[in-house]
Short mmCIF file of C-alpha atoms in Angstrom, two decimals:
data_model
loop_
_atom_site.label_atom_id
_atom_site.label_comp_id
_atom_site.label_asym_id
_atom_site.label_seq_id
_atom_site.Cartn_x
_atom_site.Cartn_y
_atom_site.Cartn_z
CA UNK A 1 32.33 10.34 -33.79
CA UNK A 2 32.49 11.99 -30.60
CA UNK A 3 35.77 10.90 -29.03
CA UNK A 4 38.80 12.76 -29.16
CA UNK A 5 42.56 11.51 -29.14
CA UNK A 6 45.52 12.73 -28.29
CA UNK A 7 49.32 12.03 -30.13
CA UNK A 8 52.03 12.66 -28.23
CA UNK A 9 55.45 12.93 -30.05
CA UNK A 10 58.33 15.25 -30.62
CA UNK A 11 58.56 13.71 -34.50
CA UNK A 12 56.08 15.85 -35.99
CA UNK A 13 56.27 13.34 -39.21
CA UNK A 14 54.80 10.18 -36.88
CA UNK A 15 52.41 12.43 -35.43
CA UNK A 16 51.00 14.05 -38.94
CA UNK A 17 50.74 10.41 -40.21
CA UNK A 18 48.85 9.00 -37.00
CA UNK A 19 46.42 11.45 -36.86
CA UNK A 20 45.57 11.10 -40.15
CA UNK A 21 44.95 6.96 -40.22
CA UNK A 22 43.45 7.63 -36.47
CA UNK A 23 41.16 10.76 -38.51
CA UNK A 24 40.07 8.76 -41.29
CA UNK A 25 38.28 6.26 -38.53
CA UNK A 26 35.96 9.66 -37.53
CA UNK A 27 37.68 10.79 -34.50
CA UNK A 28 38.81 14.19 -33.23
CA UNK A 29 43.88 14.18 -32.91
CA UNK A 30 44.76 16.69 -31.13
CA UNK A 31 48.63 16.72 -31.00
CA UNK A 32 51.24 17.50 -28.97
CA UNK A 33 55.59 17.46 -29.44
CA UNK A 34 56.54 17.27 -25.42
CA UNK A 35 54.50 16.10 -22.26
CA UNK A 36 54.48 19.87 -21.27
CA UNK A 37 51.75 20.52 -24.02
CA UNK A 38 50.29 17.10 -23.68
CA UNK A 39 49.19 17.28 -20.30
CA UNK A 40 47.82 20.28 -21.07
CA UNK A 41 45.83 19.05 -23.64
CA UNK A 42 44.26 16.26 -21.36
CA UNK A 43 43.25 19.53 -18.84
CA UNK A 44 41.52 21.86 -21.41
CA UNK A 45 40.07 19.09 -23.83
CA UNK A 46 37.51 16.48 -23.57
CA UNK A 47 40.70 13.06 -24.00
CA UNK A 48 39.33 9.74 -23.89
CA UNK A 49 42.76 7.76 -25.20
CA UNK A 50 46.29 8.92 -25.79
CA UNK A 51 48.89 7.87 -28.04
CA UNK A 52 52.51 8.88 -26.24
CA UNK A 53 56.08 7.84 -27.26
CA UNK A 54 58.04 6.64 -24.43
CA UNK A 55 61.00 8.89 -25.30
CA UNK A 56 59.95 12.67 -24.98
CA UNK A 57 62.32 15.65 -24.79
CA UNK A 58 60.92 16.47 -21.28
CA UNK A 59 59.81 13.41 -19.56
CA UNK A 60 59.64 10.03 -19.81
CA UNK A 61 56.58 8.10 -22.01
CA UNK A 62 56.05 5.39 -19.12
CA UNK A 63 56.42 7.58 -15.92
CA UNK A 64 53.95 9.90 -17.92
CA UNK A 65 51.29 7.82 -17.48
CA UNK A 66 50.45 8.48 -14.39
CA UNK A 67 50.86 12.21 -14.51
CA UNK A 68 47.82 11.55 -16.79
CA UNK A 69 45.85 9.26 -15.34
CA UNK A 70 46.17 12.05 -11.96
CA UNK A 71 44.15 14.74 -14.44
CA UNK A 72 41.69 12.36 -15.35
CA UNK A 73 41.71 8.57 -14.33
CA UNK A 74 39.34 7.32 -16.88
CA UNK A 75 41.17 7.88 -19.81
CA UNK A 76 43.65 5.55 -21.98
CA UNK A 77 46.92 5.30 -22.30
CA UNK A 78 48.80 3.24 -25.35
CA UNK A 79 52.16 3.81 -25.45
CA UNK A 80 54.31 3.64 -28.14
CA UNK A 81 58.71 3.14 -28.17
CA UNK A 82 61.42 2.87 -31.32
CA UNK A 83 63.28 0.58 -28.89
CA UNK A 84 60.79 -1.76 -27.25
CA UNK A 85 61.67 -3.70 -23.77
CA UNK A 86 60.24 -5.87 -21.21
CA UNK A 87 60.81 -4.11 -18.81
CA UNK A 88 59.83 -1.00 -19.98
CA UNK A 89 56.56 -2.73 -21.25
CA UNK A 90 55.77 -4.09 -17.73
CA UNK A 91 56.20 -0.67 -16.04
CA UNK A 92 54.31 1.22 -18.43
CA UNK A 93 50.93 -1.35 -17.95
CA UNK A 94 51.55 -1.55 -14.42
CA UNK A 95 51.12 2.29 -14.13
CA UNK A 96 48.05 2.23 -15.92
CA UNK A 97 48.89 2.19 -19.85
CA UNK A 98 46.38 0.54 -21.90
CA UNK A 99 49.08 -1.08 -23.90
CA UNK A 100 52.94 -1.03 -25.01
CA UNK A 101 53.59 -1.10 -28.66
CA UNK A 102 56.74 -0.83 -30.44
CA UNK A 103 56.70 1.20 -33.70
CA UNK A 104 56.98 -0.24 -36.65
CA UNK A 105 54.44 -2.81 -35.24
CA UNK A 106 51.32 -0.75 -34.80
CA UNK A 107 50.75 -0.36 -38.78
CA UNK A 108 48.15 -2.93 -38.62
CA UNK A 109 47.88 -3.34 -34.61
CA UNK A 110 46.78 1.15 -33.75
CA UNK A 111 43.30 0.88 -34.87
CA UNK A 112 41.62 -1.69 -33.62
CA UNK A 113 43.81 -0.59 -29.79
CA UNK A 114 42.26 2.51 -30.07
CA UNK A 115 38.38 1.28 -30.18
CA UNK A 116 39.05 -0.66 -27.45
CA UNK A 117 40.76 1.57 -25.97
CA UNK A 118 38.06 3.80 -26.32
CA UNK A 119 35.30 1.19 -25.52
CA UNK A 120 36.97 0.74 -22.12
CA UNK A 121 37.67 4.63 -21.56
CA UNK A 122 34.56 5.23 -22.10
CA UNK A 123 33.41 3.15 -19.75
CA UNK A 124 35.66 4.03 -17.12
CA UNK A 125 34.60 7.45 -17.66
CA UNK A 126 30.32 6.71 -16.87
CA UNK A 127 31.40 5.17 -13.85
CA UNK A 128 33.77 8.27 -13.11
CA UNK A 129 30.78 10.23 -14.18
CA UNK A 130 28.32 8.35 -11.67
CA UNK A 131 31.06 7.98 -8.72
CA UNK A 132 31.31 11.30 -9.32
CA UNK A 133 27.90 12.41 -8.42
CA UNK A 134 27.62 9.51 -5.05
CA UNK A 135 30.96 11.50 -4.25
CA UNK A 136 28.50 14.43 -4.15
CA UNK A 137 25.47 13.58 -2.19
CA UNK A 138 27.66 13.04 0.40
CA UNK A 139 29.81 15.98 0.46
CA UNK A 140 29.79 18.43 3.52
CA UNK A 141 27.64 21.03 1.32
CA UNK A 142 24.52 18.88 2.11
CA UNK A 143 24.97 18.78 5.48
CA UNK A 144 22.31 21.74 6.31
CA UNK A 145 22.94 24.68 9.38
CA UNK A 146 24.07 27.44 9.92
CA UNK A 147 24.05 27.65 13.70
CA UNK A 148 27.12 28.32 14.99
CA UNK A 149 27.54 24.18 16.40
CA UNK A 150 26.62 23.04 13.15
CA UNK A 151 28.96 25.19 11.10
CA UNK A 152 32.12 24.42 14.19
CA UNK A 153 31.13 20.43 13.81
CA UNK A 154 31.72 20.21 10.02
CA UNK A 155 34.87 22.48 10.32
CA UNK A 156 37.04 20.03 12.34
CA UNK A 157 34.75 17.14 10.14
CA UNK A 158 36.80 18.92 7.04
CA UNK A 159 40.21 19.46 7.86
CA UNK A 160 40.51 15.76 9.73
CA UNK A 161 38.70 14.47 6.06
CA UNK A 162 41.74 14.82 4.47
CA UNK A 163 43.66 12.98 6.37
CA UNK A 164 43.51 8.92 8.21
CA UNK A 165 43.24 9.59 11.01
CA UNK A 166 40.38 8.09 13.65
CA UNK A 167 37.66 10.06 14.40
CA UNK A 168 35.26 9.46 16.75
CA UNK A 169 31.71 11.21 16.60
CA UNK A 170 29.88 12.38 20.03
CA UNK A 171 26.58 13.13 19.96
CA UNK A 172 23.09 11.96 21.22
CA UNK A 173 20.86 9.56 18.92
CA UNK A 174 19.95 11.15 15.89
CA UNK A 175 21.88 14.46 15.37
CA UNK A 176 23.71 12.85 11.81
CA UNK A 177 26.30 10.93 13.11
CA UNK A 178 26.32 8.24 9.98
CA UNK A 179 25.84 11.33 7.39
CA UNK A 180 29.58 13.24 9.01
CA UNK A 181 31.09 9.34 8.51
CA UNK A 182 29.84 9.85 5.22
CA UNK A 183 30.66 12.78 4.38
CA UNK A 184 33.87 12.27 6.20
CA UNK A 185 35.26 9.35 3.70
CA UNK A 186 33.28 11.25 0.54
CA UNK A 187 35.58 14.37 1.21
CA UNK A 188 39.08 11.91 1.61
CA UNK A 189 41.40 10.11 -0.26
CA UNK A 190 39.79 7.08 0.12
CA UNK A 191 35.99 8.41 -1.64
CA UNK A 192 36.24 5.89 -4.30
CA UNK A 193 36.85 2.88 -2.04
CA UNK A 194 33.89 1.36 0.08
CA UNK A 195 32.56 3.15 2.67
CA UNK A 196 30.86 0.31 5.14
CA UNK A 197 28.69 0.95 8.23
CA UNK A 198 27.69 -1.25 11.05
CA UNK A 199 25.87 -0.53 14.22
CA UNK A 200 27.21 -2.59 17.16
CA UNK A 201 24.38 -1.95 19.40
CA UNK A 202 22.79 -5.03 16.42
CA UNK A 203 24.55 -7.46 16.73
CA UNK A 204 25.70 -10.46 20.16
CA UNK A 205 28.79 -9.88 20.79
CA UNK A 206 29.70 -13.54 18.55
CA UNK A 207 27.75 -12.27 15.68
CA UNK A 208 29.12 -9.20 15.80
CA UNK A 209 32.90 -10.86 15.96
CA UNK A 210 32.13 -12.65 12.62
CA UNK A 211 30.26 -9.97 11.18
CA UNK A 212 33.08 -7.57 11.41
CA UNK A 213 36.29 -10.31 11.00
CA UNK A 214 34.87 -12.79 9.49
CA UNK A 215 35.96 -16.68 9.82
CA UNK A 216 36.63 -19.59 7.77
CA UNK A 217 35.09 -22.03 6.30
CA UNK A 218 34.07 -24.64 9.45
CA UNK A 219 35.51 -21.95 11.79
CA UNK A 220 32.23 -22.98 13.73
CA UNK A 221 28.75 -25.30 12.86
CA UNK A 222 27.01 -23.38 9.84
CA UNK A 223 29.92 -21.81 8.90
CA UNK A 224 30.05 -24.15 5.36
CA UNK A 225 32.34 -21.72 3.78
CA UNK A 226 34.94 -18.50 4.32
CA UNK A 227 33.50 -15.63 4.79
CA UNK A 228 35.05 -11.89 4.11
CA UNK A 229 33.99 -9.62 7.25
CA UNK A 230 33.29 -6.08 7.48
CA UNK A 231 37.04 -5.51 7.65
CA UNK A 232 37.96 -7.04 5.12
CA UNK A 233 35.20 -5.70 2.32
CA UNK A 234 36.05 -1.72 3.31
CA UNK A 235 39.36 -2.28 2.50
CA UNK A 236 41.13 0.99 1.06
CA UNK A 237 38.57 2.53 2.17
CA UNK A 238 36.32 3.22 5.60
CA UNK A 239 34.71 1.62 7.95
CA UNK A 240 32.48 2.92 10.34
CA UNK A 241 30.93 1.88 14.13
CA UNK A 242 28.31 3.01 15.29
CA UNK A 243 27.32 2.72 18.75
CA UNK A 244 30.58 1.71 18.88
CA UNK A 245 30.13 2.13 23.12
CA UNK A 246 27.82 -1.29 23.09
CA UNK A 247 30.80 -3.18 21.90
CA UNK A 248 31.95 -6.34 24.37
CA UNK A 249 35.81 -5.78 26.39
CA UNK A 250 36.58 -8.71 24.20
CA UNK A 251 35.49 -7.54 20.89
CA UNK A 252 37.83 -4.48 22.04
CA UNK A 253 40.69 -6.36 22.60
CA UNK A 254 40.62 -7.12 18.40
CA UNK A 255 39.38 -3.63 17.23
CA UNK A 256 42.64 -2.42 19.55
CA UNK A 257 44.60 -4.63 16.77
CA UNK A 258 43.26 -3.16 14.04
CA UNK A 259 43.92 0.33 14.61
CA UNK A 260 47.66 -0.09 15.45
CA UNK A 261 48.83 -2.17 12.80
CA UNK A 262 45.82 -3.47 10.69
CA UNK A 263 45.83 -6.35 11.45
CA UNK A 264 43.28 -9.35 12.43
CA UNK A 265 42.84 -12.78 13.26
CA UNK A 266 39.32 -14.39 11.33
CA UNK A 267 37.42 -16.65 13.34
CA UNK A 268 38.94 -20.08 13.04
CA UNK A 269 42.43 -18.83 10.91
CA UNK A 270 45.80 -19.80 12.55
CA UNK A 271 46.86 -16.60 10.22
CA UNK A 272 46.50 -12.95 10.19
CA UNK A 273 45.06 -10.95 7.65
CA UNK A 274 45.62 -7.30 6.75
CA UNK A 275 43.76 -4.23 6.03
CA UNK A 276 43.98 -0.92 4.93
CA UNK A 277 40.68 1.01 6.65
CA UNK A 278 40.06 3.21 8.78
CA UNK A 279 38.40 3.27 11.45
CA UNK A 280 35.46 6.58 12.04
CA UNK A 281 33.70 5.33 15.02
CA UNK A 282 30.17 6.82 17.54
CA UNK A 283 28.35 6.70 20.63
CA UNK A 284 25.79 8.88 22.70
CA UNK A 285 27.91 7.39 25.16
CA UNK A 286 30.69 9.34 27.18
CA UNK A 287 33.52 6.61 26.94
CA UNK A 288 35.49 7.95 28.71
CA UNK A 289 33.35 7.57 32.36
CA UNK A 290 32.59 4.01 30.62
CA UNK A 291 36.42 3.21 30.40
CA UNK A 292 36.65 5.11 34.35
CA UNK A 293 34.12 2.57 35.58
CA UNK A 294 35.59 -1.12 33.71
CA UNK A 295 32.76 -0.29 30.61
CA UNK A 296 35.07 0.36 28.17
CA UNK A 297 38.84 -1.00 27.65
CA UNK A 298 41.02 2.65 28.22
CA UNK A 299 43.60 2.50 25.58
CA UNK A 300 40.49 1.79 23.32
CA UNK A 301 38.90 5.03 24.01
CA UNK A 302 42.27 6.92 23.88
CA UNK A 303 43.07 5.16 20.14
CA UNK A 304 39.52 6.16 18.90
CA UNK A 305 39.50 9.88 20.77
CA UNK A 306 41.84 10.59 18.37
CA UNK A 307 39.82 13.13 16.68
CA UNK A 308 37.17 14.04 18.98
CA UNK A 309 33.78 15.97 16.59
CA UNK A 310 31.15 16.84 19.23
CA UNK A 311 27.80 16.78 17.01
CA UNK A 312 25.12 18.76 18.83
CA UNK A 313 21.15 18.30 19.63
CA UNK A 314 18.56 19.70 17.54
CA UNK A 315 17.67 22.00 20.64
CA UNK A 316 21.20 23.73 20.83
CA UNK A 317 20.59 24.24 17.27
CA UNK A 318 17.16 25.97 17.26
CA UNK A 319 17.77 28.36 14.77
CA UNK A 320 18.28 25.57 12.05
CA UNK A 321 14.94 24.23 12.55
CA UNK A 322 12.83 26.21 9.82
CA UNK A 323 15.76 25.25 6.92
CA UNK A 324 15.35 21.72 8.17
CA UNK A 325 11.71 21.65 8.20
CA UNK A 326 11.98 23.03 4.25
CA UNK A 327 14.09 21.34 3.12
CA UNK A 328 11.85 17.35 4.32
CA UNK A 329 8.57 18.84 3.68
CA UNK A 330 10.15 19.90 0.10
CA UNK A 331 12.10 16.54 0.08
CA UNK A 332 8.87 14.56 1.03
CA UNK A 333 6.69 16.43 -0.95
CA UNK A 334 8.69 15.49 -4.23
CA UNK A 335 7.95 12.17 -3.18
CA UNK A 336 4.61 12.00 -3.14
CA UNK A 337 3.62 14.22 -6.31
CA UNK A 338 2.69 17.08 -3.74
CA UNK A 339 2.29 20.98 -4.69
CA UNK A 340 4.58 23.24 -3.60
CA UNK A 341 3.73 22.79 0.57
CA UNK A 342 3.84 25.32 3.22
CA UNK A 343 3.26 25.59 7.20
CA UNK A 344 1.00 28.08 8.54
CA UNK A 345 2.89 30.37 11.99
CA UNK A 346 1.73 28.37 14.63
CA UNK A 347 3.23 24.93 13.55
CA UNK A 348 6.98 25.95 12.73
CA UNK A 349 5.81 27.85 16.15
CA UNK A 350 5.62 24.43 17.43
CA UNK A 351 8.54 22.86 16.02
CA UNK A 352 10.72 25.73 17.57
CA UNK A 353 9.55 24.78 21.10
CA UNK A 354 9.90 21.26 20.71
CA UNK A 355 12.94 19.69 22.87
CA UNK A 356 13.31 17.24 20.05
CA UNK A 357 14.05 14.69 22.08
CA UNK A 358 15.31 12.00 18.47
CA UNK A 359 16.80 15.26 17.08
CA UNK A 360 17.25 15.19 13.16
CA UNK A 361 15.47 12.11 12.90
CA UNK A 362 12.39 12.99 14.63
CA UNK A 363 12.28 16.30 12.77
CA UNK A 364 12.24 14.58 9.12
CA UNK A 365 10.21 11.75 10.57
CA UNK A 366 7.37 14.42 11.82
CA UNK A 367 7.79 16.63 8.74
CA UNK A 368 6.88 13.45 6.27
CA UNK A 369 4.06 12.66 9.05
CA UNK A 370 2.86 16.53 8.06
CA UNK A 371 3.43 15.66 4.26
CA UNK A 372 1.25 12.63 4.41
CA UNK A 373 -1.44 13.66 6.42
CA UNK A 374 -1.27 17.40 4.46
CA UNK A 375 -5.34 18.32 3.15
CA UNK A 376 -4.18 21.12 1.93
CA UNK A 377 -1.71 23.18 0.90
CA UNK A 378 -0.74 24.38 4.32
CA UNK A 379 0.21 22.33 7.30
CA UNK A 380 -1.37 22.61 10.56
CA UNK A 381 -0.53 22.39 14.00
CA UNK A 382 -3.60 20.21 13.98
CA UNK A 383 -2.33 17.19 12.06
CA UNK A 384 1.26 16.83 14.57
CA UNK A 385 1.35 13.36 16.73
CA UNK A 386 -0.21 13.27 20.01
CA UNK A 387 2.89 12.34 21.49
CA UNK A 388 4.78 16.10 19.55
CA UNK A 389 3.34 17.43 23.00
CA UNK A 390 4.38 15.61 25.57
CA UNK A 391 8.17 16.60 24.76
CA UNK A 392 6.89 20.46 24.20
CA UNK A 393 7.83 22.86 26.88
CA UNK A 394 3.52 23.83 26.55
CA UNK A 395 2.94 27.73 26.62
CA UNK A 396 -0.13 27.60 28.88
CA UNK A 397 1.86 25.85 31.35
CA UNK A 398 4.14 28.63 31.84
CA UNK A 399 1.23 31.38 31.77
CA UNK A 400 -0.19 29.25 34.37
CA UNK A 401 2.41 29.72 36.86
CA UNK A 402 2.58 33.66 35.40
CA UNK A 403 -1.76 33.63 35.95
CA UNK A 404 -1.92 32.19 38.83
CA UNK A 405 1.50 34.95 40.30
CA UNK A 406 0.03 38.28 38.40
CA UNK A 407 -3.43 36.77 40.78
CA UNK A 408 -1.60 36.68 43.93
CA UNK A 409 -0.07 39.61 44.02
CA UNK A 410 -3.63 41.34 42.53
CA UNK A 411 -5.33 39.91 45.74
CA UNK A 412 -2.67 40.60 47.88
CA UNK A 413 -2.74 44.68 46.65
CA UNK A 414 -6.75 44.23 47.22
CA UNK A 415 -6.42 43.68 50.92
CA UNK A 416 -3.14 46.10 51.77
CA UNK A 417 -1.43 42.77 52.19
CA UNK A 418 -3.05 41.24 54.47
CA UNK A 419 -1.81 37.63 54.14
CA UNK A 420 -5.05 35.75 56.83
CA UNK A 421 -7.02 37.47 54.05
CA UNK A 422 -5.23 36.75 50.69
CA UNK A 423 -5.24 33.18 52.38
CA UNK A 424 -8.92 33.05 52.57
CA UNK A 425 -9.83 35.11 49.42
CA UNK A 426 -7.49 32.91 47.65
CA UNK A 427 -9.26 29.67 49.10
CA UNK A 428 -5.05 28.12 50.07
CA UNK A 429 -3.22 27.61 53.33
CA UNK A 430 -1.96 30.79 55.17
CA UNK A 431 1.10 28.36 55.07
CA UNK A 432 1.08 27.62 51.11
CA UNK A 433 0.56 31.80 50.45
CA UNK A 434 3.84 32.29 52.72
CA UNK A 435 5.54 29.75 49.98
CA UNK A 436 3.97 31.30 46.88
CA UNK A 437 5.36 34.64 48.10
CA UNK A 438 8.37 33.28 48.68
CA UNK A 439 8.54 31.67 45.42
CA UNK A 440 7.72 34.22 43.05
CA UNK A 441 9.48 36.67 44.99
CA UNK A 442 5.80 39.05 45.55
CA UNK A 443 5.63 42.74 46.51
CA UNK A 444 3.60 41.69 50.67
CA UNK A 445 1.92 45.34 50.27
#
């Protein structure tokens, strides 16, 4: 078996005896004579179970449980003591110990207990590794972009992530507000607790209240049993409220109470519920203007805007468009088992010039369509949807102005500044010619 057991005890005879018994079961055993040495071994070795004496020369084994769990949350600790007390036993379990045994009673119990502790530790290790992968998936390093605008937003988010401060994300639709909210949560001390997202624009005021706060059975017709609201679901973690500007004023007052004292009342309840939750809100509206106009509570705005992070529109970070396009191209190609695809230069130019009113979300959708339509390994401009060009500043429109300006200037030169003759040759009115001369600031002779 590959599981490693660590024994921490200042009595060498006890350490050796325990080590011999456990090694006969096929386990690898490490030994430490004090807490300092034991903590170092936990950090440097794949220890899954610790058997620790309570009375150590440099620490109390019961208190040491917390330090060991802080290094590796998945390990299990069995405390041993020569003089067991109920108080110590209760405290050991409270601190996270797997069990608490009195020396002398442990001979027959220790091996079955070690097996149980290993089973639990290995299960917790798998959960821990899975959670670590999730945390990594949503970290700031997965937010793509090298532009100054996006880097400034990431820097702000990284600074506030490690705190419990309420955050307000401002940005147009599709700029990645939920992506930032997830990164803030998963880079925070709350990262192993729930991240719950709620789009406030997707519900009527009544439904939004029940989703947010929950209700008691009998609160209204159809409420047959108690329902937990998303505030309770997010307890210990983070609640992300997208499109917060859509929330009605009555509900805003109740949310304000949550921000002020972490309490709320369920629909139909008579008692207050307590939660420990961080709020991250987002909007594409100007909440300050809404508050000044009476459409949003000013006191709630000030509570939400403790730390504001503006997210740039994609047109403000054009340097990132190629990077993002390449990323989504590779992602969607992999999904449909396509070989490596590339984009023609003309397509890249079109993507860069596009206004991207839908921001990163729109770019993602366009790249998915291009991959689906690709009939060769090179993507072409012709595969872009017709509506794409509606929002793209057309180079030919700019060219028309340039051509018109150059043509009028040539005719003026030909007529040596004779405006009447120029207007006749151009087949336009004299007034129109004067307007064009002024508009294009043309030389008249």
